[in-house]
Tab-separated table of C-alpha atoms in Angstrom:
chain	number	residue	atom	x	y	z
Q	290	MET	CA	16.576	-12.390	11.793
Q	291	ALA	CA	15.076	-13.417	8.503
Q	292	GLU	CA	16.813	-15.495	5.724
Q	293	LEU	CA	15.459	-16.039	2.237
Q	294	ILE	CA	15.656	-19.688	1.301
Q	295	SER	CA	14.165	-19.737	-2.154
Q	296	ARG	CA	12.059	-17.644	-4.539
Q	297	GLU	CA	10.720	-19.038	-7.758
Q	298	GLY	CA	8.104	-16.837	-9.586
Q	299	ASN	CA	5.645	-15.767	-6.938
Q	300	LYS	CA	6.565	-18.780	-4.650
Q	301	VAL	CA	8.622	-17.878	-1.700
Q	302	GLU	CA	10.204	-19.694	1.333
Q	303	PHE	CA	12.086	-18.058	4.202
Q	304	LYS	CA	13.336	-18.861	7.648
Q	305	VAL	CA	13.079	-16.679	10.733
Q	306	SER	CA	15.142	-17.070	13.860
Q	307	VAL	CA	14.100	-15.376	17.123
Q	308	PRO	CA	17.012	-14.844	19.662
Q	309	ALA	CA	16.753	-16.536	22.958
Q	310	ALA	CA	16.677	-13.300	24.778
Q	311	GLU	CA	13.404	-12.312	23.056
Q	312	VAL	CA	11.960	-15.767	23.685
Q	313	ASN	CA	12.632	-15.329	27.340
Q	314	ARG	CA	11.091	-11.811	27.215
Q	315	ALA	CA	7.902	-13.355	25.668
Q	316	TYR	CA	7.782	-15.932	28.339
Q	317	ASP	CA	8.146	-13.304	31.120
Q	318	GLN	CA	5.364	-11.192	29.526
Q	319	VAL	CA	2.915	-14.186	29.265
Q	320	TRP	CA	3.712	-15.294	32.821
Q	321	SER	CA	3.297	-11.732	34.199
Q	322	GLY	CA	-0.095	-11.540	32.504
Q	323	LEU	CA	-1.185	-14.906	33.926
Q	324	ALA	CA	0.008	-13.927	37.512
Q	325	ARG	CA	-2.058	-10.748	37.179
Q	326	ASP	CA	-5.260	-12.243	35.811
Q	327	VAL	CA	-5.380	-15.805	37.175
Q	328	ARG	CA	-6.798	-15.991	40.719
Q	329	VAL	CA	-5.530	-18.964	42.835
Q	330	PRO	CA	-7.199	-19.575	46.166
Q	331	GLY	CA	-4.701	-19.258	49.036
Q	332	PHE	CA	-2.406	-16.899	47.150
Q	333	ARG	CA	-2.276	-13.119	46.908
Q	334	PRO	CA	-2.523	-11.877	43.277
Q	335	GLY	CA	0.770	-12.211	41.584
Q	336	LYS	CA	2.216	-14.473	44.221
Q	337	ALA	CA	1.096	-17.969	43.099
Q	338	PRO	CA	4.016	-20.193	41.867
Q	339	ARG	CA	4.150	-20.829	38.122
Q	340	LYS	CA	3.638	-24.483	38.627
Q	341	VAL	CA	0.314	-23.762	40.352
Q	342	ILE	CA	-0.742	-21.282	37.688
Q	343	GLU	CA	0.118	-23.805	34.880
Q	344	GLY	CA	-2.183	-26.302	36.675
Q	345	ARG	CA	-5.053	-23.755	36.512
Q	346	VAL	CA	-4.702	-22.804	32.801
Q	347	GLY	CA	-3.691	-26.132	31.504
Q	348	LYS	CA	-0.337	-27.714	30.400
Q	349	GLY	CA	0.954	-26.232	27.145
Q	350	TYR	CA	-1.016	-23.096	27.383
Q	351	VAL	CA	1.885	-20.863	28.166
Q	352	GLU	CA	3.946	-22.273	25.301
Q	353	GLN	CA	0.991	-21.700	22.876
Q	354	GLU	CA	0.583	-18.114	24.053
Q	355	VAL	CA	4.408	-17.472	23.717
Q	356	ARG	CA	4.463	-19.034	20.265
Q	357	ASP	CA	1.516	-17.016	19.105
Q	358	ARG	CA	3.047	-13.889	20.468
Q	359	LEU	CA	6.428	-14.455	18.696
Q	360	LEU	CA	4.786	-15.388	15.417
Q	361	GLU	CA	2.585	-12.281	15.485
Q	362	THR	CA	5.502	-10.040	15.922
Q	363	HIS	CA	8.355	-11.610	13.982
Q	364	TYR	CA	6.447	-12.955	10.929
Q	365	SER	CA	5.267	-9.445	9.867
Q	366	GLN	CA	8.753	-8.011	10.761
Q	367	ALA	CA	10.489	-10.680	8.573
Q	368	ALA	CA	8.112	-9.996	5.624
Q	369	ARG	CA	9.013	-6.227	5.855
Q	370	GLU	CA	12.704	-6.943	6.297
Q	371	LEU	CA	12.737	-9.074	3.138
Q	372	LYS	CA	10.505	-6.738	1.362
Q	373	LEU	CA	7.933	-9.377	0.668
Q	374	SER	CA	4.303	-8.641	0.126
Q	375	LEU	CA	2.666	-11.964	0.681
Q	376	VAL	CA	-0.797	-12.977	-0.532
Q	377	ASP	CA	-0.910	-15.919	1.795
Q	378	ALA	CA	1.458	-18.047	3.813
Q	379	ASN	CA	1.893	-21.353	5.566
Q	380	ILE	CA	3.896	-21.072	8.839
Q	381	ASP	CA	5.772	-23.993	10.219
Q	382	PRO	CA	7.055	-23.368	13.795
Q	383	GLN	CA	9.791	-25.419	15.272
Q	384	PRO	CA	9.652	-26.632	18.906
Q	385	LEU	CA	9.692	-23.794	21.509
Q	386	LYS	CA	11.654	-23.847	24.748
Q	387	SER	CA	12.505	-21.143	27.267
Q	388	GLY	CA	16.171	-20.114	27.152
Q	389	GLN	CA	16.556	-21.111	23.486
Q	390	SER	CA	16.177	-19.408	20.136
Q	391	PHE	CA	12.961	-20.023	18.274
Q	392	GLU	CA	12.786	-20.782	14.521
Q	393	PHE	CA	10.024	-21.054	11.999
Q	394	THR	CA	9.782	-21.339	8.259
Q	395	VAL	CA	7.304	-19.668	5.982
Q	396	LYS	CA	6.121	-20.804	2.619
Q	397	GLY	CA	3.954	-18.461	0.735
Q	398	GLU	CA	2.875	-16.620	-2.431
Q	399	THR	CA	3.778	-13.048	-3.297
Q	400	TYR	CA	1.937	-10.840	-5.580
Q	401	PRO	CA	2.619	-11.558	-9.299
Q	402	GLU	CA	4.815	-9.308	-11.332
Q	403	VAL	CA	3.071	-6.137	-12.345
Q	404	THR	CA	4.013	-3.321	-14.667
Q	405	LEU	CA	2.268	0.023	-14.848
Q	406	GLY	CA	1.769	2.348	-17.642
Q	407	ASP	CA	3.205	5.874	-17.514
Q	408	TRP	CA	1.101	8.033	-15.302
Q	409	SER	CA	3.490	10.995	-14.709
Q	410	GLY	CA	1.687	13.112	-17.211
Q	411	LEU	CA	-1.757	12.266	-16.042
Q	412	ARG	CA	-4.027	15.317	-15.549
Q	413	LEU	CA	-6.653	14.679	-12.834
Q	414	THR	CA	-9.798	16.497	-13.640
Q	415	ALA	CA	-12.047	15.635	-10.627
Q	416	ALA	CA	-12.743	18.711	-8.615
Q	417	ALA	CA	-14.646	19.750	-5.554
Q	418	PRO	CA	-18.186	20.900	-6.261
Q	419	GLU	CA	-18.646	24.663	-5.854
Q	420	ILE	CA	-20.602	25.622	-2.743
Q	421	THR	CA	-22.719	28.477	-4.086
Q	422	ASP	CA	-25.370	30.511	-2.206
Q	423	GLU	CA	-27.938	28.382	-3.907
Q	424	VAL	CA	-26.410	25.182	-2.440
Q	425	LEU	CA	-26.285	26.876	1.075
Q	426	ASP	CA	-29.837	28.015	0.806
Q	427	ARG	CA	-31.013	24.549	-0.323
Q	428	THR	CA	-29.215	23.023	2.675
Q	429	LEU	CA	-30.775	25.475	5.036
Q	430	SER	CA	-34.251	24.537	3.619
Q	431	ASP	CA	-33.443	20.903	4.057
Q	432	LEU	CA	-32.645	21.677	7.692
Q	433	GLN	CA	-35.886	23.567	7.959
Q	434	GLU	CA	-37.840	20.581	6.633
Q	435	ARG	CA	-36.135	18.082	8.913
Q	436	ASN	CA	-36.986	20.245	11.966
Q	437	ALA	CA	-40.658	20.812	10.935
Q	438	THR	CA	-43.429	20.287	13.414
Q	439	PHE	CA	-46.919	18.978	12.656
Q	440	ASP	CA	-50.247	20.370	13.983
Q	441	ASP	CA	-53.710	18.805	13.859
Q	442	ALA	CA	-55.630	19.750	10.703
Q	443	ASP	CA	-59.463	19.623	10.608
Q	444	ARG	CA	-59.650	19.624	6.757
Q	445	ALA	CA	-59.199	17.514	3.677
Q	446	ILE	CA	-55.582	16.237	3.047
Q	447	GLU	CA	-53.113	18.458	1.306
Q	448	ALA	CA	-49.766	17.749	-0.415
Q	449	SER	CA	-47.440	18.449	2.457
Q	450	ASP	CA	-49.469	16.785	5.253
Q	451	GLN	CA	-48.571	13.960	7.580
Q	452	VAL	CA	-51.339	11.351	7.441
Q	453	THR	CA	-51.594	8.494	9.890
Q	454	ILE	CA	-53.254	5.448	8.290
Q	455	GLU	CA	-54.346	2.097	9.594
Q	456	GLU	CA	-53.921	-0.780	7.134
Q	457	GLN	CA	-56.966	-3.097	7.116
Q	458	GLY	CA	-56.716	-6.826	7.258
Q	459	GLU	CA	-55.002	-9.450	9.406
Q	460	ASP	CA	-51.503	-8.142	9.024
Q	461	GLY	CA	-52.353	-4.481	9.023
Q	462	GLY	CA	-50.640	-1.834	11.128
Q	463	THR	CA	-50.754	1.865	11.914
Q	464	TYR	CA	-48.046	4.229	10.517
Q	465	PRO	CA	-47.498	7.766	9.281
Q	466	VAL	CA	-47.243	8.765	5.686
Q	467	TYR	CA	-45.492	12.074	4.755
Q	468	LEU	CA	-47.272	13.062	1.483
Q	469	ASP	CA	-44.476	15.242	0.185
Q	470	VAL	CA	-42.031	12.245	-0.075
Q	471	ALA	CA	-44.667	9.486	-0.560
Q	472	GLU	CA	-44.914	7.495	-3.714
Q	473	ALA	CA	-47.216	8.773	-6.410
Q	474	HIS	CA	-49.920	6.058	-6.042
Q	475	VAL	CA	-50.090	6.624	-2.223
Q	476	ARG	CA	-50.167	10.424	-2.591
Q	477	ASP	CA	-52.784	10.372	-5.301
Q	478	ALA	CA	-55.073	8.068	-3.337
Q	479	LEU	CA	-55.015	10.213	-0.172
Q	480	LEU	CA	-55.172	13.718	-1.495
Q	481	GLY	CA	-58.453	15.387	-0.753
Q	482	LYS	CA	-59.545	12.656	1.745
Q	483	ASN	CA	-60.477	13.301	5.363
Q	484	LYS	CA	-59.906	11.867	8.792
Q	485	GLY	CA	-62.185	8.795	9.121
Q	486	ASP	CA	-62.336	7.949	5.419
Q	487	THR	CA	-61.584	4.429	4.226
Q	488	VAL	CA	-59.431	4.459	1.083
Q	489	GLU	CA	-58.350	1.842	-1.447
Q	490	ILE	CA	-54.680	2.277	-2.623
Q	491	THR	CA	-53.671	0.414	-5.759
Q	492	VAL	CA	-50.054	-0.667	-5.465
Q	493	PRO	CA	-48.381	-1.195	-8.887
Q	494	ALA	CA	-46.395	-4.345	-9.734
Q	495	HIS	CA	-42.926	-3.800	-8.373
Q	496	GLN	CA	-39.677	-5.532	-7.071
Q	497	HIS	CA	-38.621	-5.220	-3.461
Q	498	GLY	CA	-35.186	-6.720	-2.818
Q	499	ASP	CA	-35.295	-10.186	-4.311
Q	500	HIS	CA	-39.129	-10.351	-4.215
Q	501	GLU	CA	-41.465	-9.742	-7.166
Q	502	HIS	CA	-44.764	-8.217	-6.087
Q	503	ALA	CA	-47.824	-8.132	-8.475
Q	504	GLU	CA	-50.243	-5.240	-8.547
Q	505	HIS	CA	-52.497	-5.396	-5.558
Q	506	THR	CA	-54.956	-3.191	-3.594
Q	507	VAL	CA	-54.484	-2.198	0.076
Q	508	THR	CA	-57.373	-0.880	2.076
Q	509	VAL	CA	-56.495	1.831	4.754
Q	510	LYS	CA	-58.391	3.977	7.180
Q	511	ILE	CA	-57.272	7.630	7.706
Q	512	MET	CA	-56.769	8.078	11.481
Q	513	ASP	CA	-55.167	11.372	11.618
Q	514	VAL	CA	-54.256	14.409	9.561
Q	515	LYS	CA	-51.521	16.873	10.494
Q	516	THR	CA	-50.300	19.998	8.721
Q	517	LYS	CA	-46.574	20.742	8.383
Q	518	LYS	CA	-45.379	23.862	10.151
Q	519	LEU	CA	-41.859	25.154	9.267
Q	520	GLN	CA	-39.886	27.365	11.646
Q	521	GLU	CA	-38.715	30.691	10.312
Q	522	LEU	CA	-35.120	30.849	9.223
Q	523	ASP	CA	-34.075	33.210	12.003
Q	524	ASP	CA	-31.845	33.380	15.057
Q	525	GLU	CA	-34.437	31.371	17.112
Q	526	PHE	CA	-34.141	28.548	14.545
Q	527	ALA	CA	-30.441	28.698	14.677
Q	528	LYS	CA	-30.475	28.545	18.551
Q	529	SER	CA	-32.703	25.441	18.362
Q	530	LEU	CA	-29.779	23.814	16.622
Q	531	ASN	CA	-27.299	25.083	19.277
Q	532	PHE	CA	-25.921	28.100	17.177
Q	533	ASP	CA	-25.728	31.642	18.555
Q	534	SER	CA	-27.346	33.190	15.492
Q	535	LEU	CA	-28.551	32.544	11.957
Q	536	GLU	CA	-25.390	34.165	10.589
Q	537	ARG	CA	-23.188	31.821	12.584
Q	538	LEU	CA	-25.251	28.857	11.407
Q	539	ARG	CA	-24.726	29.894	7.790
Q	540	THR	CA	-21.055	30.450	8.292
Q	541	ASP	CA	-20.441	27.089	9.998
Q	542	LEU	CA	-22.722	25.214	7.579
Q	543	LYS	CA	-20.929	26.676	4.540
Q	544	ALA	CA	-17.539	25.714	6.093
Q	545	GLU	CA	-18.815	22.163	6.628
Q	546	LEU	CA	-20.189	21.901	3.093
Q	547	GLU	CA	-16.939	23.183	1.673
Q	548	ARG	CA	-15.015	20.547	3.781
Q	549	ARG	CA	-17.237	17.725	2.410
Q	550	ALA	CA	-16.893	19.178	-1.136
Q	551	GLN	CA	-13.083	19.067	-0.761
Q	552	GLN	CA	-13.432	15.446	0.440
Q	553	GLU	CA	-15.517	14.639	-2.596
Q	554	GLY	CA	-12.872	16.172	-4.843
Q	555	GLU	CA	-10.153	14.242	-3.189
Q	556	ALA	CA	-12.077	11.032	-3.387
Q	557	GLY	CA	-12.688	11.651	-7.085
Q	558	ARG	CA	-9.020	12.190	-7.772
Q	559	ARG	CA	-8.085	9.144	-5.943
Q	560	GLU	CA	-10.705	7.104	-7.954
Q	561	GLU	CA	-9.604	8.686	-11.324
Q	562	PHE	CA	-5.924	7.915	-10.569
Q	563	ILE	CA	-6.542	4.212	-9.524
Q	564	THR	CA	-8.757	3.702	-12.580
Q	565	HIS	CA	-5.973	5.004	-14.841
Q	566	LEU	CA	-3.380	2.692	-13.111
Q	567	VAL	CA	-5.511	-0.345	-13.483
Q	568	GLU	CA	-6.259	0.339	-17.201
Q	569	GLY	CA	-2.626	0.677	-17.963
Q	570	MET	CA	-1.468	-2.187	-15.860
Q	571	ASN	CA	0.025	-5.406	-17.183
Q	572	ALA	CA	-0.036	-8.518	-14.963
Q	573	ASP	CA	-0.551	-12.255	-15.148
Q	574	ILE	CA	-2.917	-12.652	-12.251
Q	575	PRO	CA	-2.981	-16.225	-10.868
Q	576	GLN	CA	-6.470	-17.781	-10.737
Q	577	ALA	CA	-5.698	-18.863	-7.126
Q	578	LEU	CA	-5.395	-15.236	-6.176
Q	579	LEU	CA	-8.807	-14.364	-7.717
Q	580	ASP	CA	-10.320	-17.462	-6.125
Q	581	ARG	CA	-8.939	-16.464	-2.696
Q	582	ARG	CA	-10.478	-13.011	-2.924
Q	583	ARG	CA	-13.776	-14.289	-4.153
Q	584	GLU	CA	-13.943	-16.740	-1.219
Q	585	ALA	CA	-13.151	-14.054	1.199
Q	586	MET	CA	-15.840	-11.756	-0.222
Q	587	GLN	CA	-18.423	-14.651	-0.116
Q	588	ALA	CA	-17.419	-15.298	3.469
Q	589	GLU	CA	-18.249	-11.679	4.306
Q	590	ILE	CA	-21.622	-11.996	2.560
Q	591	GLN	CA	-22.373	-15.137	4.547
Q	592	ASP	CA	-21.463	-13.469	7.892
Q	593	ASP	CA	-23.769	-10.499	6.974
Q	594	LEU	CA	-26.563	-12.862	6.285
Q	595	SER	CA	-25.897	-14.846	9.455
Q	596	ARG	CA	-26.223	-11.697	11.535
Q	597	GLN	CA	-29.639	-11.221	9.930
Q	598	GLY	CA	-30.720	-14.722	10.867
Q	599	VAL	CA	-30.445	-16.023	7.273
Q	600	LYS	CA	-28.404	-19.198	6.473
Q	601	TRP	CA	-26.290	-19.083	3.406
Q	602	GLY	CA	-27.858	-22.351	2.073
Q	603	GLU	CA	-31.295	-20.933	2.289
Q	604	TYR	CA	-30.257	-17.777	0.467
Q	605	GLU	CA	-28.494	-19.758	-2.170
Q	606	THR	CA	-31.584	-21.969	-2.708
Q	607	PHE	CA	-33.799	-18.811	-3.006
Q	608	MET	CA	-31.487	-17.334	-5.664
Q	609	LYS	CA	-31.619	-20.575	-7.663
Q	610	GLU	CA	-35.472	-20.544	-7.502
Q	611	GLN	CA	-35.345	-16.945	-8.766
Q	612	GLY	CA	-32.853	-17.880	-11.448
Q	613	LYS	CA	-30.400	-15.247	-10.104
Q	614	LEU	CA	-27.634	-17.404	-8.578
Q	615	ASP	CA	-25.461	-17.426	-11.769
Q	616	GLU	CA	-25.769	-13.682	-12.104
Q	617	PHE	CA	-24.827	-13.348	-8.343
Q	618	MET	CA	-21.767	-15.532	-8.726
Q	619	ALA	CA	-20.720	-13.655	-11.988
Q	620	ASP	CA	-20.979	-10.337	-10.178
Q	621	LEU	CA	-18.901	-11.810	-7.295
Q	622	ASP	CA	-16.243	-12.918	-9.713
Q	623	LYS	CA	-16.135	-9.579	-11.431
Q	624	ASN	CA	-15.963	-7.642	-8.106
Q	625	ALA	CA	-13.132	-9.927	-6.958
Q	626	GLU	CA	-11.174	-9.361	-10.067
Q	627	THR	CA	-11.641	-5.552	-9.799
Q	628	ARG	CA	-10.506	-5.494	-6.174
Q	629	VAL	CA	-7.394	-7.696	-6.929
Q	630	LYS	CA	-6.343	-5.544	-9.894
Q	631	ARG	CA	-6.668	-2.336	-7.784
Q	632	ASP	CA	-4.598	-3.878	-5.110
Q	633	LEU	CA	-1.899	-5.032	-7.461
Q	634	ALA	CA	-1.690	-1.722	-9.160
Q	635	LEU	CA	-1.254	0.164	-5.862
Q	636	GLU	CA	1.293	-2.401	-4.668
Q	637	ARG	CA	3.352	-1.853	-7.796
Q	638	LEU	CA	3.013	1.885	-7.416
Q	639	ALA	CA	4.402	1.649	-3.853
Q	640	GLU	CA	7.340	-0.318	-5.132
Q	641	ASP	CA	8.027	2.022	-8.002
Q	642	LEU	CA	7.887	5.078	-5.621
Q	643	LYS	CA	10.085	3.097	-3.019
Q	644	VAL	CA	7.505	3.808	-0.333
Q	645	GLU	CA	8.295	2.587	3.117
Q	646	VAL	CA	6.478	2.515	6.486
Q	647	SER	CA	8.802	2.544	9.431
Q	648	ASP	CA	8.352	0.310	12.439
Q	649	ALA	CA	7.617	3.378	14.649
Q	650	GLU	CA	5.007	4.499	12.103
Q	651	PHE	CA	3.393	1.163	11.757
Q	652	ASN	CA	3.255	0.730	15.567
Q	653	GLN	CA	1.629	4.147	15.936
Q	654	THR	CA	-1.106	3.315	13.453
Q	655	MET	CA	-1.677	-0.048	15.130
Q	656	MET	CA	-2.043	1.654	18.500
Q	657	ALA	CA	-4.479	4.087	17.005
Q	658	LEU	CA	-6.446	1.271	15.413
Q	659	ALA	CA	-6.528	-0.659	18.704
Q	660	GLN	CA	-7.750	2.363	20.603
Q	661	ALA	CA	-10.454	3.042	18.001
Q	662	ASN	CA	-11.712	-0.475	18.500
Q	663	GLY	CA	-11.435	-0.388	22.400
Q	664	LEU	CA	-8.572	-3.036	22.452
Q	665	SER	CA	-5.063	-3.206	23.607
Q	666	PRO	CA	-2.380	-3.483	20.873
Q	667	ALA	CA	-1.614	-6.983	22.033
Q	668	ASP	CA	-5.308	-8.010	21.868
Q	669	LEU	CA	-5.573	-6.395	18.291
Q	670	SER	CA	-2.488	-8.277	17.181
Q	671	LYS	CA	-3.936	-11.508	18.461
Q	672	GLN	CA	-7.198	-10.897	16.667
Q	673	LEU	CA	-5.584	-10.050	13.403
Q	674	GLY	CA	-3.041	-12.865	13.533
Q	675	PRO	CA	0.131	-12.836	11.430
Q	676	ASN	CA	-1.564	-12.765	8.073
Q	677	GLY	CA	-3.880	-10.018	9.214
Q	678	ILE	CA	-1.077	-7.914	10.480
Q	679	ASN	CA	0.825	-8.296	7.200
Q	680	SER	CA	-2.255	-7.286	5.302
Q	681	TYR	CA	-2.729	-4.197	7.364
Q	682	TYR	CA	0.913	-3.325	6.895
Q	683	THR	CA	0.382	-3.749	3.078
Q	684	SER	CA	-2.726	-1.518	3.171
Q	685	LEU	CA	-0.646	1.270	4.744
Q	686	ILE	CA	1.954	1.030	2.087
Q	687	ARG	CA	-0.689	1.232	-0.680
Q	688	GLU	CA	-2.371	4.184	0.954
Q	689	LYS	CA	0.855	6.117	1.423
Q	690	ALA	CA	1.832	5.493	-2.210
Q	691	LEU	CA	-1.491	6.704	-3.436
Q	692	GLN	CA	-1.250	9.946	-1.460
Q	693	GLN	CA	2.341	10.523	-2.656
Q	694	ALA	CA	1.370	9.938	-6.348
Q	695	ILE	CA	-1.572	12.292	-6.294
Q	696	ALA	CA	0.426	14.914	-4.520
Q	697	GLN	CA	3.117	14.660	-7.237
Q	698	LEU	CA	0.449	15.127	-9.838
Q	699	THR	CA	-1.453	17.926	-8.177
Q	700	GLY	CA	1.341	19.689	-6.362
Q	701	ASP	CA	-0.742	19.279	-3.216
Q	702	GLN	CA	1.249	17.965	-0.239
Q	703	THR	CA	-1.901	17.862	2.022
Q	704	GLU	CA	-3.924	15.185	0.209
Q	705	ALA	CA	-5.883	13.567	3.026
Q	706	PRO	CA	-6.038	9.767	3.525
Q	707	ALA	CA	-9.544	8.318	2.665
Q	708	GLN	CA	-9.975	6.975	6.190
Q	709	GLU	CA	-9.441	10.371	7.637
Q	710	ALA	CA	-11.560	12.185	5.123
Q	711	SER	CA	-14.735	10.591	6.518
Q	712	THR	CA	-14.449	11.934	9.991
Q	713	GLY	CA	-14.896	15.221	11.900
Q	714	GLU	CA	-18.454	16.043	10.840
Q	715	THR	CA	-20.305	18.684	12.724
Q	716	GLY	CA	-23.854	18.325	14.038
Q	717	ALA	CA	-25.087	21.332	12.056
Q	718	ALA	CA	-24.628	19.651	8.727
Q	719	ASP	CA	-25.504	16.078	9.405
Q	720	SER	CA	-28.459	16.457	7.138
Q	721	SER	CA	-26.707	18.452	4.421
Q	722	GLN	CA	-24.990	15.679	2.411
Q	723	GLU	CA	-27.778	15.121	0.104
Q	724	ALA	CA	-28.675	18.755	-0.395
Q	725	ALA	CA	-25.014	19.616	-1.256
Q	726	GLU	CA	-24.846	16.957	-4.051
């Protein structure tokens, strides 16, 4: 049971009381899991006394597990019960004891007051691209190119050849160059040359990532020349892609391109609608909320760099040396503000439309998310923690509101969620995205 203690502006405090019966149930669940998982010499699985198991896992472990389990469940339930959308929260749990109720208080910040402009008359103009015969033929040609073979060519290099070159020098290596997609300076240097020739390629000044490269010359030796051989667009080509016939390939490919075009139209309408909401929104956004989002985004960047073996301090120093740190931080601030505004607009939209996600619906999506990540629902809840669970619930509310609003504007009751719109691709059209655009 949740009880609101105080609410001033976007500051809120509430108390949650968990009945003794639910506390006991949580204790039983934790003990059952330990009895199953903890092996104690001299006892059959599940038969070791609790005192012995406690000696194996450490004093206080059970209470901590029970406390975490109760907080994970009842914090998010209380926020939903009180209809609070919390930005962040500090949870203060009271002592926990089996056979007694468990209480905890929460102090947190809700999203600021937001008002939206009138969107009821908005006309969404984003539409799915038309899949014409020209688009279909271009996509088939792309599949033809991607499945091309290469045969040895005893002649001068031509524009569509595959050329294997060996870069001279200490750091040189051997690699293939496909002339039909090669950069102009590479293609021009190799055209007309023959196997065994040594060629100097002048590379113009350019920027690669964060590095500036001056104009320089690379010496390469031509090791091999192969000519491209395209398969005929016939039934045999279709069968090589696991289709019964060319006609079946064309039919399935067109259906896939139309599905992707429909997704593109839906994504366009979503973006168009959200942009309109944000532009018409009025809100006094606390700096703390912007700072918190920027810090979260920066932490994500640091994690990405860490996975690549790059320390944040080193990257920061490099950007300072390049004179780009201020620009980087300004972009981070701008992106954080954009994300916060979009979230606030959708949150207000959900409130205006009185959108709700039932406990059954929420539990179903949590179970699906857990399965998608190879986790049990309990493990997922533990990984997310109370704040993470509440954030996920909020994201479901926003998504449902967005779908409902767009359906209201378009008269389409089948507007697909964004997370579903990116799934279900077929193997035949894996290479058709670029050709269809």
